[in-house]
Each structure stands twice: as C-alpha cells, then as structure tokens.
Short mmCIF file of C-alpha atoms in Angstrom, two decimals:
data_model
loop_
_atom_site.label_atom_id
_atom_site.label_comp_id
_atom_site.label_asym_id
_atom_site.label_seq_id
_atom_site.Cartn_x
_atom_site.Cartn_y
_atom_site.Cartn_z
CA MET N 1144 -5.77 18.56 14.92
CA ARG N 1145 -2.66 18.16 16.99
CA LEU N 1146 0.87 17.65 15.74
CA LEU N 1147 2.06 14.05 15.45
CA LYS N 1148 5.74 13.25 15.85
CA LEU N 1149 7.23 12.77 12.38
CA ASN N 1150 8.75 9.41 13.25
CA LYS N 1151 5.19 8.10 13.74
CA ALA N 1152 3.74 9.48 10.51
CA PHE N 1153 4.56 6.37 8.45
CA THR N 1154 2.17 4.39 10.66
CA LEU N 1155 -0.71 6.42 9.17
CA MET N 1156 0.13 5.07 5.71
CA GLU N 1157 1.62 1.63 6.28
CA SER N 1158 -1.71 -0.18 6.35
CA GLY N 1159 -2.46 1.00 2.81
CA PRO N 1160 -5.57 3.17 3.23
CA VAL N 1161 -7.19 5.19 0.44
CA VAL N 1162 -5.93 8.74 0.83
CA LEU N 1163 -6.68 12.18 -0.50
CA VAL N 1164 -3.78 14.20 -1.88
CA THR N 1165 -4.21 17.96 -2.01
CA THR N 1166 -2.27 20.39 -4.18
CA HIS N 1167 -2.21 24.13 -4.80
CA ASP N 1168 -1.21 25.28 -8.27
CA GLY N 1169 -0.60 28.94 -7.33
CA GLU N 1170 -4.23 29.86 -7.95
CA LYS N 1171 -6.47 27.16 -6.58
CA ASN N 1172 -6.62 24.07 -4.41
CA ASN N 1173 -7.35 20.62 -5.74
CA ILE N 1174 -7.76 17.11 -4.32
CA MET N 1175 -7.21 13.68 -5.81
CA THR N 1176 -8.06 10.24 -4.45
CA ILE N 1177 -5.09 7.86 -4.43
CA SER N 1178 -5.00 4.22 -3.45
CA TRP N 1179 -1.62 3.36 -4.99
CA THR N 1180 0.79 4.44 -2.24
CA MET N 1181 3.57 2.88 -0.20
CA VAL N 1182 6.00 3.71 2.56
CA LEU N 1183 9.64 4.00 1.39
CA ASP N 1184 11.26 4.94 4.70
CA PHE N 1185 10.42 5.59 8.31
CA THR N 1186 11.66 9.19 8.24
CA PRO N 1187 8.96 9.27 6.59
CA VAL N 1188 9.26 8.92 2.82
CA PHE N 1189 6.32 7.79 0.71
CA ALA N 1190 5.77 6.77 -2.91
CA ILE N 1191 2.55 7.43 -4.78
CA THR N 1192 1.67 6.39 -8.32
CA THR N 1193 0.34 9.23 -10.45
CA GLY N 1194 1.03 10.90 -13.76
CA GLU N 1195 -0.22 13.10 -16.55
CA TRP N 1196 -3.65 11.44 -16.39
CA ASN N 1197 -4.30 13.23 -13.07
CA TYR N 1198 -5.05 16.94 -13.28
CA SER N 1199 -3.21 17.37 -9.96
CA PHE N 1200 0.03 16.07 -11.46
CA ALA N 1201 0.95 19.42 -13.07
CA ALA N 1202 0.76 21.16 -9.67
CA LEU N 1203 2.69 18.36 -7.97
CA ARG N 1204 5.44 18.54 -10.55
CA GLY N 1205 5.37 22.31 -10.68
CA ASN N 1206 5.66 23.37 -7.07
CA LYS N 1207 6.76 20.05 -5.59
CA GLU N 1208 4.43 20.08 -2.63
CA CYS N 1209 1.28 18.32 -1.49
CA VAL N 1210 -0.63 17.16 1.56
CA ILE N 1211 -1.63 13.55 2.14
CA ALA N 1212 -4.96 13.69 3.97
CA ILE N 1213 -6.32 10.47 5.45
CA PRO N 1214 -10.11 10.07 5.44
CA THR N 1215 -12.21 7.59 7.40
CA VAL N 1216 -15.11 5.34 6.45
CA ASP N 1217 -17.77 7.98 7.09
CA MET N 1218 -16.18 10.00 4.26
CA LEU N 1219 -16.22 7.20 1.66
CA ASN N 1220 -18.79 8.76 -0.66
CA GLN N 1221 -16.76 11.97 -0.73
CA VAL N 1222 -13.55 9.99 -1.36
CA VAL N 1223 -15.12 8.13 -4.30
CA GLY N 1224 -16.72 11.33 -5.62
CA ILE N 1225 -13.36 13.14 -5.53
CA GLY N 1226 -11.82 10.27 -7.46
CA THR N 1227 -14.39 10.37 -10.23
CA CYS N 1228 -14.38 14.06 -11.20
CA SER N 1229 -11.60 16.41 -12.28
CA GLY N 1230 -10.12 19.55 -10.76
CA ALA N 1231 -10.00 20.90 -14.33
CA ASP N 1232 -13.68 21.84 -14.05
CA THR N 1233 -14.57 21.26 -10.39
CA ASP N 1234 -13.79 23.00 -7.08
CA LYS N 1235 -13.66 19.78 -5.11
CA PHE N 1236 -13.45 21.45 -1.69
CA ALA N 1237 -16.74 23.24 -2.43
CA LYS N 1238 -18.44 20.33 -4.17
CA PHE N 1239 -17.63 17.83 -1.40
CA LYS N 1240 -18.06 20.25 1.52
CA LEU N 1241 -14.49 19.93 2.78
CA THR N 1242 -12.58 22.63 4.60
CA PRO N 1243 -9.07 23.62 3.47
CA VAL N 1244 -6.76 24.58 6.33
CA HIS N 1245 -3.35 26.27 6.04
CA GLY N 1246 -0.42 24.05 6.91
CA LYS N 1247 2.91 25.17 8.36
CA VAL N 1248 5.24 24.51 5.45
CA VAL N 1249 3.49 23.83 2.16
CA ARG N 1250 0.83 25.81 0.32
CA ALA N 1251 -1.31 22.76 -0.41
CA PRO N 1252 -4.09 22.70 2.20
CA LEU N 1253 -4.78 20.24 4.96
CA ILE N 1254 -8.34 18.86 4.99
CA LYS N 1255 -9.97 19.66 8.30
CA GLU N 1256 -12.47 16.78 8.15
CA CYS N 1257 -9.78 14.10 7.77
CA LEU N 1258 -8.37 11.91 10.55
CA ALA N 1259 -4.81 12.87 9.72
CA ASN N 1260 -2.79 15.10 7.40
CA ILE N 1261 0.85 14.95 6.34
CA GLU N 1262 2.50 17.95 4.68
CA CYS N 1263 4.88 16.63 2.02
CA LYS N 1264 7.64 17.82 -0.30
CA VAL N 1265 8.11 16.11 -3.65
CA ILE N 1266 11.73 14.94 -3.50
CA ASP N 1267 11.83 12.95 -6.74
CA ILE N 1268 9.73 11.83 -9.69
CA VAL N 1269 10.57 8.47 -11.26
CA SER N 1270 8.88 9.22 -14.59
CA LYS N 1271 9.52 5.79 -16.09
CA HIS N 1272 7.19 4.22 -13.52
CA ASN N 1273 4.92 7.20 -12.70
CA ILE N 1274 6.20 7.19 -9.13
CA VAL N 1275 6.28 10.43 -7.14
CA VAL N 1276 8.50 10.29 -4.05
CA LEU N 1277 7.34 12.40 -1.09
CA GLU N 1278 9.05 13.37 2.13
CA GLY N 1279 6.69 14.04 5.02
CA VAL N 1280 7.65 17.27 6.82
CA VAL N 1281 4.80 17.92 9.26
CA ALA N 1282 2.11 15.50 10.46
CA TYR N 1283 -1.17 16.07 12.26
CA VAL N 1284 -3.81 13.81 13.72
CA ASP N 1285 -7.31 14.56 14.98
CA SER N 1286 -7.13 12.33 18.00
CA GLY N 1287 -10.43 13.58 19.42
CA ARG N 1288 -12.29 12.20 16.44
CA LYS N 1289 -14.61 9.28 17.18
CA GLU N 1290 -14.50 7.52 13.80
CA LYS N 1291 -10.96 6.34 13.18
CA ARG N 1292 -11.51 3.42 10.77
CA MET N 1293 -9.78 3.94 7.45
CA VAL N 1294 -10.86 2.30 4.19
CA HIS N 1295 -8.87 0.23 1.70
CA ALA N 1296 -9.77 0.07 -1.99
CA VAL N 1297 -9.98 -3.33 -3.66
CA GLY N 1298 -9.91 -1.80 -7.14
CA ASP N 1299 -13.19 -3.22 -8.42
CA GLY N 1300 -15.44 -0.59 -6.84
CA THR N 1301 -15.54 -2.27 -3.43
CA PHE N 1302 -13.79 -1.13 -0.26
CA ILE N 1303 -12.66 -2.85 2.92
CA VAL N 1304 -13.14 -1.08 6.23
CA ASP N 1305 -10.57 -1.42 9.03
CA GLY N 1306 -11.63 -4.27 11.28
CA ARG N 1307 -10.19 -5.71 14.45
CA LYS N 1308 -6.73 -4.68 15.68
CA LEU N 1309 -4.25 -7.40 16.68
CA ASP N 1310 -1.18 -6.76 18.83
CA ARG N 1311 2.05 -8.56 17.94
CA ARG N 1312 4.42 -6.05 19.57
CA LYS N 1313 6.26 -8.70 21.58
CA LEU N 1314 6.83 -11.02 18.61
CA MET N 1315 7.92 -8.07 16.46
CA ALA N 1316 9.99 -6.24 19.06
CA SER N 1317 13.27 -6.57 17.12
CA LYS N 1318 11.74 -4.83 14.08
CA ILE N 1319 9.86 -1.91 15.61
CA PRO N 1320 11.66 1.43 15.18
CA ALA N 1321 12.71 3.13 18.43
CA GLY N 1322 10.20 5.56 19.89
CA LEU N 1323 7.07 3.85 18.57
CA MET Z 361 -5.60 -23.05 -6.04
CA ARG Z 362 -7.22 -22.04 -9.30
CA LEU Z 363 -5.86 -19.60 -11.85
CA LEU Z 364 -7.04 -16.03 -11.54
CA LYS Z 365 -7.27 -13.85 -14.65
CA LEU Z 366 -4.25 -11.59 -14.71
CA ASN Z 367 -6.33 -8.44 -15.13
CA LYS Z 368 -7.82 -9.13 -11.68
CA ALA Z 369 -4.53 -9.78 -9.89
CA PHE Z 370 -4.00 -6.15 -8.90
CA THR Z 371 -7.15 -6.37 -6.77
CA LEU Z 372 -5.31 -8.81 -4.47
CA MET Z 373 -2.76 -6.09 -3.67
CA GLU Z 374 -4.61 -2.80 -3.95
CA SER Z 375 -5.93 -2.85 -0.38
CA GLY Z 376 -2.37 -2.91 0.96
CA PRO Z 377 -2.15 -6.24 2.81
CA VAL Z 378 0.99 -7.63 4.38
CA VAL Z 379 2.40 -10.14 1.91
CA LEU Z 380 5.03 -12.83 1.78
CA VAL Z 381 7.56 -12.71 -1.05
CA THR Z 382 9.31 -15.95 -1.96
CA THR Z 383 12.57 -16.30 -3.87
CA HIS Z 384 14.79 -19.14 -5.04
CA ASP Z 385 18.51 -18.42 -5.25
CA GLY Z 386 19.40 -21.44 -7.37
CA GLU Z 387 19.89 -23.61 -4.29
CA LYS Z 388 17.18 -22.89 -1.79
CA ASN Z 389 13.85 -21.21 -1.24
CA ASN Z 390 13.38 -18.22 1.01
CA ILE Z 391 10.50 -16.02 2.21
CA MET Z 392 10.34 -12.44 3.38
CA THR Z 393 7.48 -10.47 4.90
CA ILE Z 394 6.77 -7.20 3.10
CA SER Z 395 4.29 -4.49 4.02
CA TRP Z 396 5.69 -1.75 1.79
CA THR Z 397 4.07 -2.49 -1.57
CA MET Z 398 1.94 -0.67 -4.10
CA VAL Z 399 0.21 -1.23 -7.41
CA LEU Z 400 1.83 0.57 -10.35
CA ASP Z 401 -0.44 -0.64 -13.14
CA PHE Z 402 -3.48 -2.82 -13.76
CA THR Z 403 -1.61 -5.19 -16.09
CA PRO Z 404 -0.47 -5.89 -13.21
CA VAL Z 405 2.73 -4.15 -12.19
CA PHE Z 406 3.71 -3.81 -8.53
CA ALA Z 407 6.37 -1.95 -6.58
CA ILE Z 408 7.90 -3.27 -3.39
CA THR Z 409 10.43 -1.59 -1.13
CA THR Z 410 13.41 -3.75 -0.30
CA GLY Z 411 17.19 -3.66 -0.49
CA GLU Z 412 20.49 -5.04 0.73
CA TRP Z 413 19.15 -5.29 4.28
CA ASN Z 414 16.93 -8.21 3.22
CA TYR Z 415 18.70 -11.52 2.64
CA SER Z 416 16.19 -12.22 -0.19
CA PHE Z 417 17.36 -9.18 -2.12
CA ALA Z 418 20.40 -10.95 -3.60
CA ALA Z 419 18.16 -13.66 -5.09
CA LEU Z 420 15.66 -11.08 -6.35
CA ARG Z 421 18.38 -9.08 -8.05
CA GLY Z 422 20.18 -12.17 -9.25
CA ASN Z 423 17.48 -14.18 -11.02
CA LYS Z 424 14.84 -11.47 -11.28
CA GLU Z 425 11.92 -13.58 -10.14
CA CYS Z 426 9.73 -13.95 -7.11
CA VAL Z 427 6.25 -14.92 -5.95
CA ILE Z 428 3.98 -12.62 -3.98
CA ALA Z 429 1.99 -14.86 -1.65
CA ILE Z 430 -0.93 -13.35 0.22
CA PRO Z 431 -1.61 -14.71 3.71
CA THR Z 432 -4.72 -14.30 5.83
CA VAL Z 433 -5.29 -13.44 9.46
CA ASP Z 434 -5.00 -17.05 10.70
CA MET Z 435 -1.38 -16.99 9.46
CA LEU Z 436 -0.37 -13.80 11.29
CA ASN Z 437 2.06 -15.43 13.72
CA GLN Z 438 3.83 -17.11 10.83
CA VAL Z 439 3.93 -13.83 8.89
CA VAL Z 440 5.48 -11.97 11.83
CA GLY Z 441 7.87 -14.84 12.52
CA ILE Z 442 9.04 -14.85 8.89
CA GLY Z 443 9.66 -11.12 9.14
CA THR Z 444 11.81 -11.40 12.24
CA CYS Z 445 14.33 -14.08 11.24
CA SER Z 446 16.70 -14.39 8.28
CA GLY Z 447 16.99 -16.83 5.40
CA ALA Z 448 20.74 -16.62 5.96
CA ASP Z 449 20.43 -19.15 8.78
CA THR Z 450 16.83 -20.37 8.63
CA ASP Z 451 14.80 -22.58 6.30
CA LYS Z 452 11.61 -20.59 6.71
CA PHE Z 453 9.37 -23.06 4.88
CA ALA Z 454 10.39 -25.75 7.39
CA LYS Z 455 10.40 -23.51 10.44
CA PHE Z 456 6.94 -22.07 9.75
CA LYS Z 457 5.40 -25.28 8.37
CA LEU Z 458 4.61 -23.85 4.95
CA THR Z 459 4.45 -25.88 1.73
CA PRO Z 460 6.36 -24.71 -1.35
CA VAL Z 461 4.57 -25.45 -4.62
CA HIS Z 462 6.04 -25.19 -8.12
CA GLY Z 463 4.65 -22.37 -10.22
CA LYS Z 464 4.30 -22.31 -14.00
CA VAL Z 465 6.89 -19.70 -14.93
CA VAL Z 466 9.27 -18.75 -12.11
CA ARG Z 467 11.44 -20.95 -9.87
CA ALA Z 468 10.43 -19.15 -6.69
CA PRO Z 469 7.73 -21.25 -5.04
CA LEU Z 470 4.08 -20.52 -4.42
CA ILE Z 471 2.97 -20.97 -0.80
CA LYS Z 472 0.20 -23.55 -0.67
CA GLU Z 473 -1.29 -22.25 2.60
CA CYS Z 474 -1.81 -18.70 1.28
CA LEU Z 475 -5.06 -17.25 -0.05
CA ALA Z 476 -3.43 -16.15 -3.31
CA ASN Z 477 -0.12 -16.26 -5.13
CA ILE Z 478 1.25 -14.13 -7.96
CA GLU Z 479 4.27 -15.27 -9.95
CA CYS Z 480 6.34 -12.19 -10.78
CA LYS Z 481 9.28 -11.10 -12.92
CA VAL Z 482 11.53 -8.31 -11.69
CA ILE Z 483 11.35 -5.76 -14.52
CA ASP Z 484 13.34 -2.96 -12.90
CA ILE Z 485 15.15 -1.95 -9.73
CA VAL Z 486 15.15 1.74 -8.80
CA SER Z 487 18.19 1.52 -6.54
CA LYS Z 488 18.05 5.14 -5.45
CA HIS Z 489 14.78 4.50 -3.64
CA ASN Z 490 15.11 0.76 -2.93
CA ILE Z 491 12.12 0.08 -5.17
CA VAL Z 492 11.82 -3.24 -6.99
CA VAL Z 493 9.32 -3.21 -9.87
CA LEU Z 494 7.50 -6.50 -10.49
CA GLU Z 495 5.31 -7.66 -13.35
CA GLY Z 496 2.76 -10.30 -12.40
CA VAL Z 497 2.75 -13.13 -14.94
CA VAL Z 498 0.50 -15.82 -13.41
CA ALA Z 499 -2.00 -15.45 -10.55
CA TYR Z 500 -3.75 -18.02 -8.41
CA VAL Z 501 -6.41 -17.87 -5.73
CA ASP Z 502 -7.66 -20.50 -3.32
CA SER Z 503 -11.31 -19.65 -3.61
CA GLY Z 504 -12.46 -22.65 -1.56
CA ARG Z 505 -10.65 -21.32 1.49
CA LYS Z 506 -12.92 -20.21 4.32
CA GLU Z 507 -10.70 -17.54 5.89
CA LYS Z 508 -10.25 -14.75 3.37
CA ARG Z 509 -9.49 -11.79 5.62
CA MET Z 510 -6.10 -10.24 4.94
CA VAL Z 511 -4.09 -8.22 7.48
CA HIS Z 512 -2.57 -4.77 7.23
CA ALA Z 513 0.49 -3.75 9.23
CA VAL Z 514 0.43 -0.47 11.12
CA GLY Z 515 4.19 -0.46 11.60
CA ASP Z 516 4.25 -0.32 15.39
CA GLY Z 517 3.75 -4.05 15.96
CA THR Z 518 -0.02 -3.92 15.60
CA PHE Z 519 -2.07 -5.17 12.65
CA ILE Z 520 -5.53 -4.38 11.28
CA VAL Z 521 -7.71 -7.22 10.05
CA ASP Z 522 -10.00 -6.75 7.05
CA GLY Z 523 -13.41 -5.66 8.29
CA ARG Z 524 -16.68 -4.95 6.53
CA LYS Z 525 -16.81 -4.67 2.73
CA LEU Z 526 -18.61 -1.69 1.17
CA ASP Z 527 -19.83 -1.58 -2.40
CA ARG Z 528 -19.43 1.66 -4.38
CA ARG Z 529 -19.44 0.08 -7.84
CA LYS Z 530 -22.18 2.39 -9.15
CA LEU Z 531 -20.51 5.58 -7.93
CA MET Z 532 -17.13 4.42 -9.27
CA ALA Z 533 -18.34 2.93 -12.55
CA SER Z 534 -16.33 5.35 -14.71
CA LYS Z 535 -13.06 4.31 -13.04
CA ILE Z 536 -13.36 0.54 -12.87
CA PRO Z 537 -11.23 -1.23 -15.50
CA ALA Z 538 -13.19 -3.30 -18.04
CA GLY Z 539 -13.73 -6.95 -17.15
CA LEU Z 540 -13.75 -6.51 -13.36
#
C-alpha cells in the first residue's frame, strides 16, 4: 500500500461503497461493516451512522480513532460475515482471515487485504442522529491490486458491483477541487 | 410512477447514488445535484450535506421540504449540468427539459423523468457540519422504466455506473429489516 494524497481521499468514499471500519479498544482490534457513510468535506471529513447497537461504538467513542478500510467485490462474503457477527465474542481478523497492519497515527489497524485505508480521528459525535464525524489523517491505496471494483449495499441483502466508468471531467470542470 | 412502501424507500439511497434534490421557495422550483448523502434510519431518515453555498439551501431551511429524485445513467449529462449552474439565474426544469410533478405532501416537485422520488420533510439541520436531516414521507418508483442503473460520483469528474447485482440475502438474513 502506498500513501495517497489526503486531498484525494474523499474520492475513495464519494461513490458510497460498503466499507469496513476498524477500531482498537486498548486491548483488541475489531471490525464493523458500514454502508451508511457520507463525505462532509474534501479535506477529508466523513460522517458515518453508528451507535450503541454496534459493539465497536464504545471503542470509537472512547479513544476517538478508527480506520476506514475499503474492500472490493472479491471480499464480499467477508464483508457480509463481518456485518453479521459481533466483536463481543468474535476475533473478526482471525475469523475472516484478514491481516491487521499498523498505521502511522491511530492505533486502529489498517486491513492489508483492502483496496484502500484511511486513518481517521473522531472529531465529533452528533448523538441525536447517531452520526460520528471523522477526519481523515492518512490515506493509503493498494494501486498494484488487480480487483478494484467496490460494492454498494442496497439494504435488502443484495449488492451492486461497480460497473462502467464515465468521464464528465470537462462538463464538471468548474466543480472539481484543484489538484484532482 | 407507483407508490413504494415507505419501509423500502431507504433501499433507493443506501447504495449511494448521485441524486437530484428539488425545492420550491414559494415562487419557483429549483433542483440541485447532491452526491453527499447517507441513510440515517430505515423509517426512512436521510442526511445530506449542503449549506449556504447552494442556492437551494434557503428554500430548504425556509419551508423545510424537498424531494429526493433519483436519476439513472441516461440522465447523467442533465445531472452534471444541474450541478454546475445555479437556480439564482436558471430555471433548471426548463433548461434541462425535466417535468415537475405535484407530490402528495410537499410543494417541492417530483421529477417525472427520474427512476424514483421521495417526498421529504426537513426534520433537523446540524449547522456545525452542514448536515440536513430529512424524513421521507412518500416514495414513488417508476417500475416500468427500462433503464434502472443509477450512477455514483467519484468526485473527480468521473462517475461509476451500477454494474452486476449480487445476492447475499441468505448470509445477511439476520440483518435485513422485516418486510423487505
């Protein structure tokens, strides 16, 4: 995995893929599957929806750090599996044969097998709406990886795989942030 | 367009498509293109990121209503066009040859040409993060429409079209809301 310029990290999330969010509670690593995310700012800032119902939430709220790891379609069964068991009784890295890797800033681990990873600080929690606000501080991408198609949850147990890419750079020129 | 049960409306948004958001300011209709959205609850509740920089924001904040209209890939040039001009000096329905249709509850119009429409009430604005929280109150889908592929913005002027659909209903059974 090579470093990705931070001003490009929002482009990993903008399309709305299912992501894995890792935490470290001081003793052990955990992973949750999250589909409810959005970009809040290019810098980047992200919002994710989570709360007490996720075992990871206590670690997120406690040490205010996590990693957003972005899986690809070949990892879908792991992604769904991670989303349907709990870190309360499961070592998800072991169960799903994923490799935790130390990041540069946060204690939550990167996931080696993922296409991209973003180390994040929790900068706010909007409890009323179960929104956790994250600032990305270091981003990585495995650009040598062959499979780059992300997946998007529909919410009914089906998933949409990234299809064709269309270029509208000229039409959109006035709205594309500098340096992209 | 036929009515869609409200408990299914979140599935129109969960995959993270680019959407159009219509408003009515008491005098005229407007449309903005929004990629920064997320689901907050199945009921459904949605979050979108917007603020003073969007001309539509005054209408959203003022009458606390909008429609989320979901376009498909054949509408991409209109979607990008809508996102790169302003309602301050443009009648976007006329310019982009879209048809406003009266909804049942809100004054903001549905867009006839879109795959789906969700009438929404603004239930909160988290100003600190430029998050507008929307409750969906009526949902519609044009199920007779041939083109159903949505598009997902990358943020750099490129877009990803919906590709293959994968079914993981069995694996995910414990997490799928009742009635889906």
